[in-house]
Short mmCIF file of C-alpha atoms in Angstrom, two decimals:
data_model
loop_
_atom_site.label_atom_id
_atom_site.label_comp_id
_atom_site.label_asym_id
_atom_site.label_seq_id
_atom_site.Cartn_x
_atom_site.Cartn_y
_atom_site.Cartn_z
CA MET A 22 22.47 -3.52 -9.22
CA THR A 23 19.13 -1.69 -9.18
CA ASP A 24 19.16 1.76 -10.86
CA PHE A 25 16.74 4.50 -9.77
CA THR A 26 15.58 7.51 -11.70
CA ILE A 27 13.28 10.38 -10.63
CA ARG A 28 11.13 12.45 -12.97
CA VAL A 29 8.99 15.42 -11.90
CA ASP A 30 5.80 16.42 -13.73
CA GLN A 31 4.40 19.84 -12.90
CA ASN A 32 3.35 23.23 -14.21
CA LYS A 33 5.84 25.49 -12.47
CA TYR A 34 4.12 28.72 -13.56
CA LEU A 35 1.98 30.44 -10.93
CA PRO A 36 -0.11 33.57 -11.40
CA ALA A 37 0.96 36.57 -9.34
CA GLY A 38 -0.05 36.12 -5.73
CA SER A 39 -0.39 32.30 -5.90
CA GLN A 40 1.61 30.17 -3.45
CA GLU A 41 0.66 26.58 -3.98
CA VAL A 42 2.83 24.24 -6.08
CA HIS A 43 2.07 20.60 -7.01
CA GLY A 44 4.31 17.97 -8.52
CA ILE A 45 4.00 14.33 -9.41
CA VAL A 46 7.34 12.51 -8.68
CA THR A 47 7.77 9.33 -10.69
CA VAL A 48 10.40 6.94 -9.25
CA GLU A 49 11.45 4.03 -11.47
CA ALA A 50 13.64 1.21 -10.33
CA SER A 51 15.32 -0.91 -13.02
CA GLY A 52 18.47 -2.87 -13.63
CA PRO A 53 19.94 -5.93 -15.31
CA VAL A 54 18.68 -9.41 -14.47
CA GLN A 55 20.15 -10.54 -11.23
CA THR A 56 23.23 -12.71 -11.82
CA GLY A 57 25.04 -12.41 -8.51
CA PRO A 58 23.97 -13.39 -5.00
CA ALA A 59 20.34 -12.55 -4.32
CA ALA A 60 19.38 -9.87 -1.70
CA GLU A 61 19.12 -11.10 1.81
CA ALA A 62 15.51 -11.53 2.81
CA ALA A 63 13.34 -12.64 5.71
CA GLU A 64 9.74 -13.80 5.51
CA VAL A 65 7.04 -14.47 8.09
CA ILE A 66 3.81 -16.18 7.11
CA ILE A 67 0.91 -15.38 9.47
CA ILE A 68 -2.22 -17.56 9.07
CA ASP A 69 -5.56 -16.84 10.89
CA THR A 70 -6.46 -20.00 12.69
CA SER A 71 -9.43 -18.68 14.66
CA GLY A 72 -12.58 -20.70 14.82
CA SER A 73 -14.18 -18.86 11.93
CA MET A 74 -11.63 -20.51 9.58
CA SER A 75 -13.39 -23.80 10.00
CA TYR A 76 -15.56 -25.37 7.33
CA GLY A 77 -13.07 -25.54 4.57
CA LYS A 78 -11.21 -22.23 4.79
CA ILE A 79 -8.43 -23.67 7.02
CA ALA A 80 -7.73 -26.37 4.43
CA ASP A 81 -7.19 -23.76 1.71
CA ALA A 82 -5.18 -21.60 4.07
CA ARG A 83 -2.86 -24.55 4.75
CA LYS A 84 -2.37 -25.08 1.00
CA ALA A 85 -1.67 -21.36 0.54
CA ALA A 86 0.89 -21.27 3.31
CA GLN A 87 2.58 -24.40 1.93
CA ALA A 88 2.73 -22.77 -1.48
CA ALA A 89 4.35 -19.69 0.02
CA VAL A 90 6.97 -21.86 1.74
CA ASP A 91 7.65 -23.64 -1.58
CA THR A 92 8.16 -20.28 -3.28
CA LEU A 93 10.80 -18.96 -0.94
CA ARG A 94 14.33 -18.73 -2.41
CA ASP A 95 16.92 -21.04 -0.87
CA GLY A 96 18.56 -19.16 2.00
CA VAL A 97 15.72 -16.81 2.73
CA HIS A 98 15.12 -16.98 6.51
CA PHE A 99 11.45 -17.59 7.40
CA ALA A 100 8.93 -18.60 10.10
CA VAL A 101 5.23 -19.41 10.25
CA ILE A 102 2.81 -18.03 12.84
CA SER A 103 -0.56 -19.45 13.76
CA GLY A 104 -2.88 -16.59 14.86
CA ASP A 105 -5.98 -16.83 16.95
CA HIS A 106 -6.47 -14.86 20.18
CA GLN A 107 -2.74 -15.43 20.70
CA ALA A 108 0.22 -15.87 18.36
CA GLU A 109 2.14 -19.17 18.18
CA VAL A 110 5.22 -19.65 16.07
CA ILE A 111 4.51 -23.12 14.71
CA PHE A 112 7.77 -23.19 12.75
CA PRO A 113 10.57 -23.16 13.71
CA GLY A 114 9.30 -22.44 17.18
CA ASP A 115 12.50 -21.36 18.90
CA GLY A 116 12.18 -17.60 18.56
CA ARG A 117 14.27 -17.27 15.38
CA LEU A 118 13.99 -17.50 11.66
CA VAL A 119 15.74 -20.37 9.80
CA PRO A 120 17.04 -20.44 6.22
CA ALA A 121 14.92 -22.07 3.55
CA ASP A 122 16.19 -25.42 2.25
CA ALA A 123 14.66 -28.76 1.35
CA GLY A 124 14.71 -29.89 5.00
CA SER A 125 13.24 -26.70 6.52
CA ARG A 126 10.57 -26.45 3.86
CA ARG A 127 9.43 -30.03 4.49
CA ALA A 128 9.38 -29.45 8.25
CA ALA A 129 7.46 -26.18 7.89
CA LYS A 130 4.85 -27.74 5.60
CA ASP A 131 4.39 -30.64 8.06
CA ALA A 132 3.75 -28.06 10.79
CA ILE A 133 1.30 -26.17 8.58
CA ALA A 134 -0.56 -29.37 7.77
CA ARG A 135 -1.37 -29.74 11.46
CA LEU A 136 -3.03 -26.33 11.83
CA ARG A 137 -6.53 -26.42 13.34
CA ALA A 138 -9.18 -23.64 13.49
CA GLU A 139 -10.16 -22.65 16.96
CA GLY A 140 -10.09 -19.61 19.29
CA GLY A 141 -10.52 -15.88 18.69
CA THR A 142 -8.90 -13.14 16.66
CA ALA A 143 -6.18 -10.79 17.88
CA MET A 144 -4.25 -9.52 14.90
CA GLY A 145 -2.15 -7.02 16.83
CA ARG A 146 -0.61 -9.89 18.84
CA TRP A 147 0.23 -11.70 15.62
CA LEU A 148 2.02 -8.60 14.38
CA ARG A 149 3.95 -8.07 17.54
CA ARG A 150 5.18 -11.69 17.49
CA ALA A 151 6.31 -11.19 13.86
CA ALA A 152 7.97 -7.96 14.87
CA ASP A 153 9.95 -9.73 17.56
CA LEU A 154 11.06 -12.40 15.13
CA PHE A 155 12.28 -9.80 12.59
CA SER A 156 13.97 -7.73 15.30
CA ALA A 157 15.92 -10.81 16.49
CA HIS A 158 16.89 -11.60 12.96
CA GLN A 159 18.12 -8.08 12.26
CA ALA A 160 21.07 -8.67 14.51
CA ILE A 161 22.16 -11.41 12.04
CA GLN A 162 21.23 -9.80 8.75
CA PRO A 163 20.74 -6.03 9.38
CA ASN A 164 20.19 -5.26 5.66
CA ALA A 165 17.75 -8.02 4.92
CA ILE A 166 14.44 -7.18 3.21
CA ARG A 167 11.78 -7.99 5.85
CA HIS A 168 8.36 -8.95 4.68
CA ALA A 169 5.26 -10.70 6.08
CA ILE A 170 2.04 -12.12 4.71
CA LEU A 171 -1.10 -11.92 6.84
CA LEU A 172 -4.29 -13.80 6.18
CA THR A 173 -7.50 -13.26 8.03
CA ASP A 174 -11.21 -13.95 7.61
CA GLY A 175 -12.68 -12.05 10.55
CA LYS A 176 -12.86 -9.10 12.87
CA ASN A 177 -10.26 -8.26 15.49
CA GLU A 178 -12.62 -9.08 18.39
CA HIS A 179 -10.42 -10.56 21.06
CA GLU A 180 -7.88 -7.80 21.61
CA PRO A 181 -8.86 -4.41 23.33
CA ALA A 182 -8.46 -1.46 20.95
CA PRO A 183 -5.68 0.20 22.93
CA GLU A 184 -3.72 -3.06 22.89
CA PHE A 185 -4.13 -3.36 19.16
CA ASP A 186 -3.07 0.19 18.65
CA ALA A 187 0.05 -0.40 20.74
CA ASN A 188 0.84 -3.65 19.03
CA LEU A 189 0.48 -2.02 15.56
CA ALA A 190 2.66 0.88 16.55
CA TYR A 191 5.19 -1.62 17.84
CA ALA A 192 5.43 -3.38 14.52
CA ALA A 193 5.59 -0.18 12.40
CA GLY A 194 8.88 0.21 10.64
CA LYS A 195 10.11 -3.28 11.46
CA PHE A 196 8.74 -5.08 8.34
CA VAL A 197 6.39 -4.64 5.34
CA CYS A 198 3.13 -6.62 5.53
CA ASP A 199 0.86 -7.61 2.70
CA CYS A 200 -2.59 -8.45 3.99
CA ARG A 201 -5.36 -10.65 2.56
CA GLY A 202 -8.97 -10.91 3.67
CA VAL A 203 -10.83 -14.04 2.61
CA GLY A 204 -14.64 -14.36 2.56
CA THR A 205 -17.06 -11.63 3.62
CA ASP A 206 -16.77 -11.40 7.42
CA TRP A 207 -13.57 -9.33 7.72
CA VAL A 208 -13.51 -5.54 8.07
CA VAL A 209 -11.79 -3.70 5.24
CA ALA A 210 -10.97 -0.61 7.27
CA GLU A 211 -9.29 -2.65 9.95
CA VAL A 212 -7.09 -4.73 7.57
CA ARG A 213 -6.38 -1.67 5.48
CA ARG A 214 -5.09 0.10 8.50
CA ILE A 215 -2.62 -2.75 9.19
CA ALA A 216 -1.39 -2.76 5.55
CA SER A 217 -1.16 1.03 5.44
CA THR A 218 0.86 1.28 8.73
CA LEU A 219 3.16 -1.48 7.59
CA LEU A 220 3.59 -0.09 4.04
CA GLY A 221 2.02 -3.16 2.39
CA SER A 222 -1.02 -3.93 0.33
CA VAL A 223 -4.56 -5.20 1.16
CA MET A 224 -6.63 -7.27 -1.22
CA ASP A 225 -9.81 -9.34 -1.01
CA VAL A 226 -9.86 -12.98 -1.87
CA ARG A 227 -13.39 -13.92 -2.72
CA ARG A 228 -13.09 -17.74 -2.57
CA PRO A 229 -10.74 -19.70 -0.28
CA GLU A 230 -9.57 -21.90 -3.15
CA GLU A 231 -8.04 -18.82 -4.71
CA LEU A 232 -5.67 -18.38 -1.84
CA GLU A 233 -3.00 -20.76 -3.00
CA ALA A 234 -2.29 -18.97 -6.25
CA ASP A 235 -2.46 -15.64 -4.57
CA PHE A 236 0.04 -16.61 -1.81
CA ARG A 237 2.45 -17.95 -4.44
CA ALA A 238 2.21 -14.72 -6.43
CA MET A 239 2.67 -12.57 -3.30
CA THR A 240 5.76 -14.53 -2.28
CA GLU A 241 7.26 -14.35 -5.78
CA ALA A 242 6.76 -10.55 -5.63
CA ALA A 243 8.52 -10.42 -2.25
CA MET A 244 11.38 -12.57 -3.50
CA GLY A 245 11.84 -9.98 -6.39
CA LYS A 246 12.62 -7.10 -4.06
CA THR A 247 16.25 -6.21 -4.25
CA VAL A 248 16.66 -3.03 -2.04
CA ALA A 249 15.34 -2.62 1.44
CA ASP A 250 14.18 0.44 3.35
CA ILE A 251 14.26 3.33 0.84
CA ALA A 252 12.99 6.81 1.72
CA LEU A 253 11.91 9.92 -0.09
CA ARG A 254 13.97 12.83 1.35
CA VAL A 255 12.16 16.14 0.83
CA TRP A 256 13.73 19.54 1.48
CA VAL A 257 11.80 22.83 1.27
CA PRO A 258 13.09 26.38 1.76
CA ARG A 259 12.82 27.96 5.18
CA ALA A 260 9.86 30.16 4.31
CA ALA A 261 7.96 27.32 2.53
CA THR A 262 5.53 24.79 4.02
CA LEU A 263 5.32 21.17 2.87
CA ASN A 264 1.55 20.44 2.65
CA PHE A 265 1.63 16.73 1.92
CA VAL A 266 3.58 13.77 0.55
CA LYS A 267 1.32 10.99 -0.87
CA GLN A 268 1.91 7.88 -2.84
CA VAL A 269 -0.59 7.94 -5.71
CA SER A 270 0.50 4.86 -7.74
CA PRO A 271 0.09 1.93 -7.74
CA ALA A 272 -2.14 2.63 -4.68
CA LEU A 273 -2.95 5.65 -2.58
CA GLU A 274 -1.04 6.07 0.64
CA ASP A 275 -0.65 9.31 2.64
CA LEU A 276 2.94 9.48 3.83
CA THR A 277 2.71 12.98 5.36
CA GLY A 278 2.43 11.88 8.97
CA ARG A 279 5.33 9.43 8.71
CA ARG A 280 8.03 12.07 8.44
CA THR A 281 11.29 11.48 10.21
CA ASP A 282 13.10 14.83 10.60
CA VAL A 283 16.62 14.97 9.07
CA ASP A 284 16.93 18.65 10.01
CA ALA A 285 14.59 21.65 10.33
CA LEU A 286 14.02 21.80 6.50
CA THR A 287 14.34 18.25 5.50
CA GLY A 288 12.33 15.07 6.29
CA ASP A 289 12.42 11.36 5.26
CA TYR A 290 9.25 9.52 4.18
CA PRO A 291 9.51 5.73 4.16
CA THR A 292 8.64 3.80 1.03
CA GLY A 293 9.66 0.22 1.98
CA ALA A 294 11.50 -2.26 -0.15
CA TRP A 295 11.85 -2.08 -3.95
CA GLY A 296 12.25 -4.39 -6.87
CA GLY A 297 11.90 -3.57 -10.59
CA GLU A 298 8.85 -1.26 -10.44
CA THR A 299 7.54 2.24 -10.82
CA ARG A 300 5.76 4.25 -8.13
CA GLU A 301 4.44 7.86 -8.23
CA TYR A 302 4.09 10.42 -5.50
CA HIS A 303 2.09 13.62 -5.27
CA ILE A 304 3.92 16.45 -3.37
CA SER A 305 2.35 19.82 -2.48
CA VAL A 306 4.28 22.87 -1.19
CA SER A 307 3.23 26.39 -0.23
CA VAL A 308 5.82 29.03 -1.07
CA PRO A 309 6.05 32.76 -0.31
CA SER A 310 4.51 34.90 -3.15
CA GLY A 311 7.10 36.02 -5.65
CA ASN A 312 7.44 38.66 -8.37
CA VAL A 313 6.53 37.99 -12.01
CA GLY A 314 9.59 36.40 -13.64
CA GLN A 315 11.07 35.19 -10.39
CA GLU A 316 11.86 31.47 -10.17
CA MET A 317 12.63 29.42 -7.11
CA ARG A 318 13.15 25.86 -6.05
CA ALA A 319 9.99 24.85 -4.08
CA ALA A 320 11.36 21.47 -3.04
CA LEU A 321 14.27 19.13 -3.60
CA VAL A 322 13.27 15.53 -3.72
CA LYS A 323 15.85 12.75 -3.30
CA LEU A 324 15.56 8.97 -3.05
CA VAL A 325 17.90 7.83 -0.23
CA GLN A 326 18.90 4.93 1.90
CA PRO A 327 18.38 6.49 5.34
CA ALA A 328 20.80 4.15 7.09
CA THR A 329 23.81 5.31 4.97
CA GLY A 330 22.51 8.59 3.54
CA GLU A 331 23.34 7.32 -0.01
CA VAL A 332 21.42 9.32 -2.57
CA LEU A 333 20.05 7.13 -5.38
CA ALA A 334 18.26 9.75 -7.46
CA GLY A 335 16.94 13.35 -7.17
CA GLY A 336 14.75 16.02 -8.76
CA ASN A 337 13.43 19.56 -8.27
CA ILE A 338 9.92 20.98 -7.89
CA LEU A 339 9.98 24.56 -9.13
CA ALA A 340 7.93 27.72 -8.89
CA GLN A 341 7.97 30.59 -11.28
CA TRP A 342 5.51 33.52 -11.35
CA SER A 343 4.08 34.63 -14.67
CA ASP A 344 1.59 37.21 -15.95
CA ASP A 345 0.74 34.97 -18.91
CA PRO A 346 -2.61 33.41 -18.06
CA VAL A 347 -2.02 30.65 -20.71
CA GLN A 348 1.06 29.49 -18.79
CA SER A 349 -0.20 29.96 -15.25
CA THR A 350 -3.66 28.48 -15.59
CA ARG A 351 -2.61 25.18 -17.33
CA ILE A 352 -3.03 22.16 -15.08
CA ASN A 353 -0.39 19.49 -15.55
CA PRO A 354 -2.24 16.43 -16.86
CA ARG A 355 -0.48 14.02 -14.55
CA VAL A 356 -1.23 16.22 -11.50
CA ALA A 357 -4.90 16.44 -12.65
CA HIS A 358 -5.08 12.66 -13.23
CA TYR A 359 -3.94 11.73 -9.71
CA THR A 360 -5.96 14.46 -8.01
CA GLY A 361 -8.95 12.80 -9.71
CA GLN A 362 -7.85 9.38 -8.52
CA GLN A 363 -7.69 10.58 -4.93
CA GLU A 364 -11.16 12.14 -5.25
CA LEU A 365 -12.44 8.86 -6.68
CA ALA A 366 -11.22 6.80 -3.68
CA SER A 367 -12.83 9.36 -1.24
CA LEU A 368 -16.15 9.23 -3.06
CA ILE A 369 -16.31 5.48 -2.99
CA GLN A 370 -15.42 5.12 0.69
CA GLU A 371 -17.77 7.90 1.68
CA GLY A 372 -20.58 6.50 -0.53
CA LEU A 373 -20.25 3.01 0.86
CA GLN A 374 -20.22 4.33 4.41
CA ALA A 375 -23.35 6.36 3.71
CA ARG A 376 -25.07 3.30 2.16
CA ASN A 377 -24.24 1.29 5.28
CA ASP A 378 -25.61 4.14 7.40
CA GLY A 379 -28.89 4.11 5.50
CA ASP A 380 -28.21 7.59 3.96
CA VAL A 381 -29.44 6.77 0.46
CA GLU A 382 -29.19 10.33 -0.90
CA THR A 383 -25.55 10.82 0.04
CA ALA A 384 -24.62 7.26 -1.06
CA THR A 385 -26.30 7.75 -4.43
CA ALA A 386 -24.60 11.11 -4.97
CA ARG A 387 -21.20 9.97 -4.01
CA LEU A 388 -21.16 6.58 -5.89
CA GLY A 389 -22.87 8.09 -8.95
CA LYS A 390 -20.10 10.74 -9.16
CA ALA A 391 -17.49 8.10 -8.58
CA ARG A 392 -18.87 6.09 -11.50
CA GLY A 393 -18.33 9.05 -13.82
CA LEU A 394 -14.82 9.77 -12.53
CA ALA A 395 -13.77 6.14 -12.92
CA GLU A 396 -14.92 6.05 -16.56
CA ARG A 397 -13.22 9.38 -17.44
CA ALA A 398 -9.95 8.27 -15.78
CA GLY A 399 -9.94 4.96 -17.66
CA ASN A 400 -10.22 2.93 -14.40
CA ASP A 401 -12.19 0.17 -15.94
CA GLU A 402 -11.85 -2.22 -13.02
CA THR A 403 -13.34 0.27 -10.60
CA ALA A 404 -16.05 1.26 -12.95
CA LYS A 405 -17.10 -2.47 -13.29
CA LEU A 406 -17.06 -2.79 -9.48
CA LEU A 407 -19.24 0.32 -9.16
CA ASP A 408 -21.74 -1.11 -11.68
CA LYS A 409 -22.44 -3.87 -9.11
CA VAL A 410 -23.65 -1.44 -6.50
CA ILE A 411 -25.28 1.41 -8.55
CA ASP A 412 -27.13 1.83 -11.82
CA VAL A 413 -26.55 4.94 -13.87
CA ASP A 414 -28.82 5.84 -16.76
CA PRO A 415 -26.43 6.60 -19.73
CA ALA A 416 -28.90 9.05 -21.26
CA THR A 417 -29.72 11.14 -18.24
CA GLY A 418 -26.85 10.34 -15.88
CA THR A 419 -29.33 9.59 -13.15
CA ALA A 420 -27.95 7.17 -10.54
CA ARG A 421 -29.83 4.70 -8.37
CA LEU A 422 -28.52 2.35 -5.75
CA LYS A 423 -29.09 -1.36 -6.47
CA ARG A 424 -31.52 -2.93 -3.98
CA VAL A 425 -29.48 -6.08 -3.50
CA VAL A 426 -25.64 -6.04 -3.48
CA ASP A 427 -23.47 -9.09 -3.01
CA LYS A 428 -21.41 -8.47 0.15
CA ALA A 429 -18.24 -9.78 -1.71
CA ASP A 430 -18.75 -7.09 -4.39
CA GLU A 431 -19.00 -4.41 -1.72
CA ILE A 432 -15.81 -5.60 -0.11
CA ALA A 433 -14.05 -5.69 -3.43
CA LEU A 434 -15.06 -2.11 -4.27
CA ASP A 435 -14.01 -0.82 -0.87
CA THR A 436 -10.72 -2.77 -0.81
CA ARG A 437 -9.70 -1.80 -4.36
CA SER A 438 -10.80 1.85 -4.05
CA VAL A 439 -7.21 2.96 -3.15
CA ARG A 440 -5.71 1.26 -6.20
CA THR A 441 -5.04 3.67 -9.03
CA VAL A 442 -4.43 3.45 -12.70
CA ARG A 443 -1.59 5.20 -14.48
CA MET A 444 -2.34 7.61 -17.27
CA ARG A 445 -3.20 5.94 -20.60
CA LYS A 446 -1.14 8.35 -22.54
CA ASP A 447 2.06 10.12 -21.27
CA PRO A 448 1.44 13.93 -21.37
CA GLU A 449 4.68 14.46 -23.17
CA SER A 450 4.15 11.85 -25.84
#
């Protein structure tokens, strides 16, 4: 049984006339080690088999997909899709998912061993095929945790943009998809959009031989999920406005536009499946101005299972007006930390775009500022990645773009720009 808790960090005090309230909502899922039946789960493994996967990459992709199949728990229903300019279900091939056991694993790995690299790339069609498989399976196991792995090495060049948009929208909400880009010819923004829409992660894999371990780890993480389809349910008073709902840890994800109305004052924001983990969300609300001393509830935040309405945890975001400047001007450390992390991601993405556009001045300013923010936030991984694209004089703070940058380093910086670090020290400790 997974237990959920919610904690809200904020400074509830506002100066007279102020209306904007911010809170960081920390959701922690924990529970005893699983001793009963494991949660029902369904898995689809999608492998790019376009022509660009030739010259060794397809061999490592085969090993990775086979490792994922070996990592599935007994009884987890699964399928394998070969993706080029079309999508072919190479296992089991009859439009349904089958449970993992010794026989089905052996048959799936035999099918994977026969994969060949040829054809184009149409990722939207791969996702639509996976969505159809999951939808058909939902009639059998409506509460199963639905997860996919997508591997690509190239651009989505063989599918018109409107078709890709329609296919991605078709897949949204039907499953969670973790995406991997291997090599240096894939487009980070393109794959990030898929992962973001499908509430999954995106990571770069620098060398094809690293895929096998990565796929095994990804599948292990998917098998560790115990609760499917959880949502944040946010209520605000009639006169208030909900400005945004963003996941800020472990990675940045703006959920604001994904609201499903519960009623005029309440909306659900999807968070996907959960295992034992902690995630944090930044919520901002504008409230009507109040009198000094007045307190109000700016938002009620619950963690719910939308299908049943069961409430798993809850917490309040408050507002209280004060004429004490010491109270009202203090910025909650956790709010400040994650506001900085969001600025860091924006600076990196804007800086890299400016660099690619040949705008050296903007690129230098953005990436130089990002380097300082990363260091102050304790984001050592991002700081090291920034050091591969920009030099900063420690004495003067002057930044200068490096003349030559490894494409793999640029991709790594872009891909990981949305990953955040938690605060080194709890503000209450």
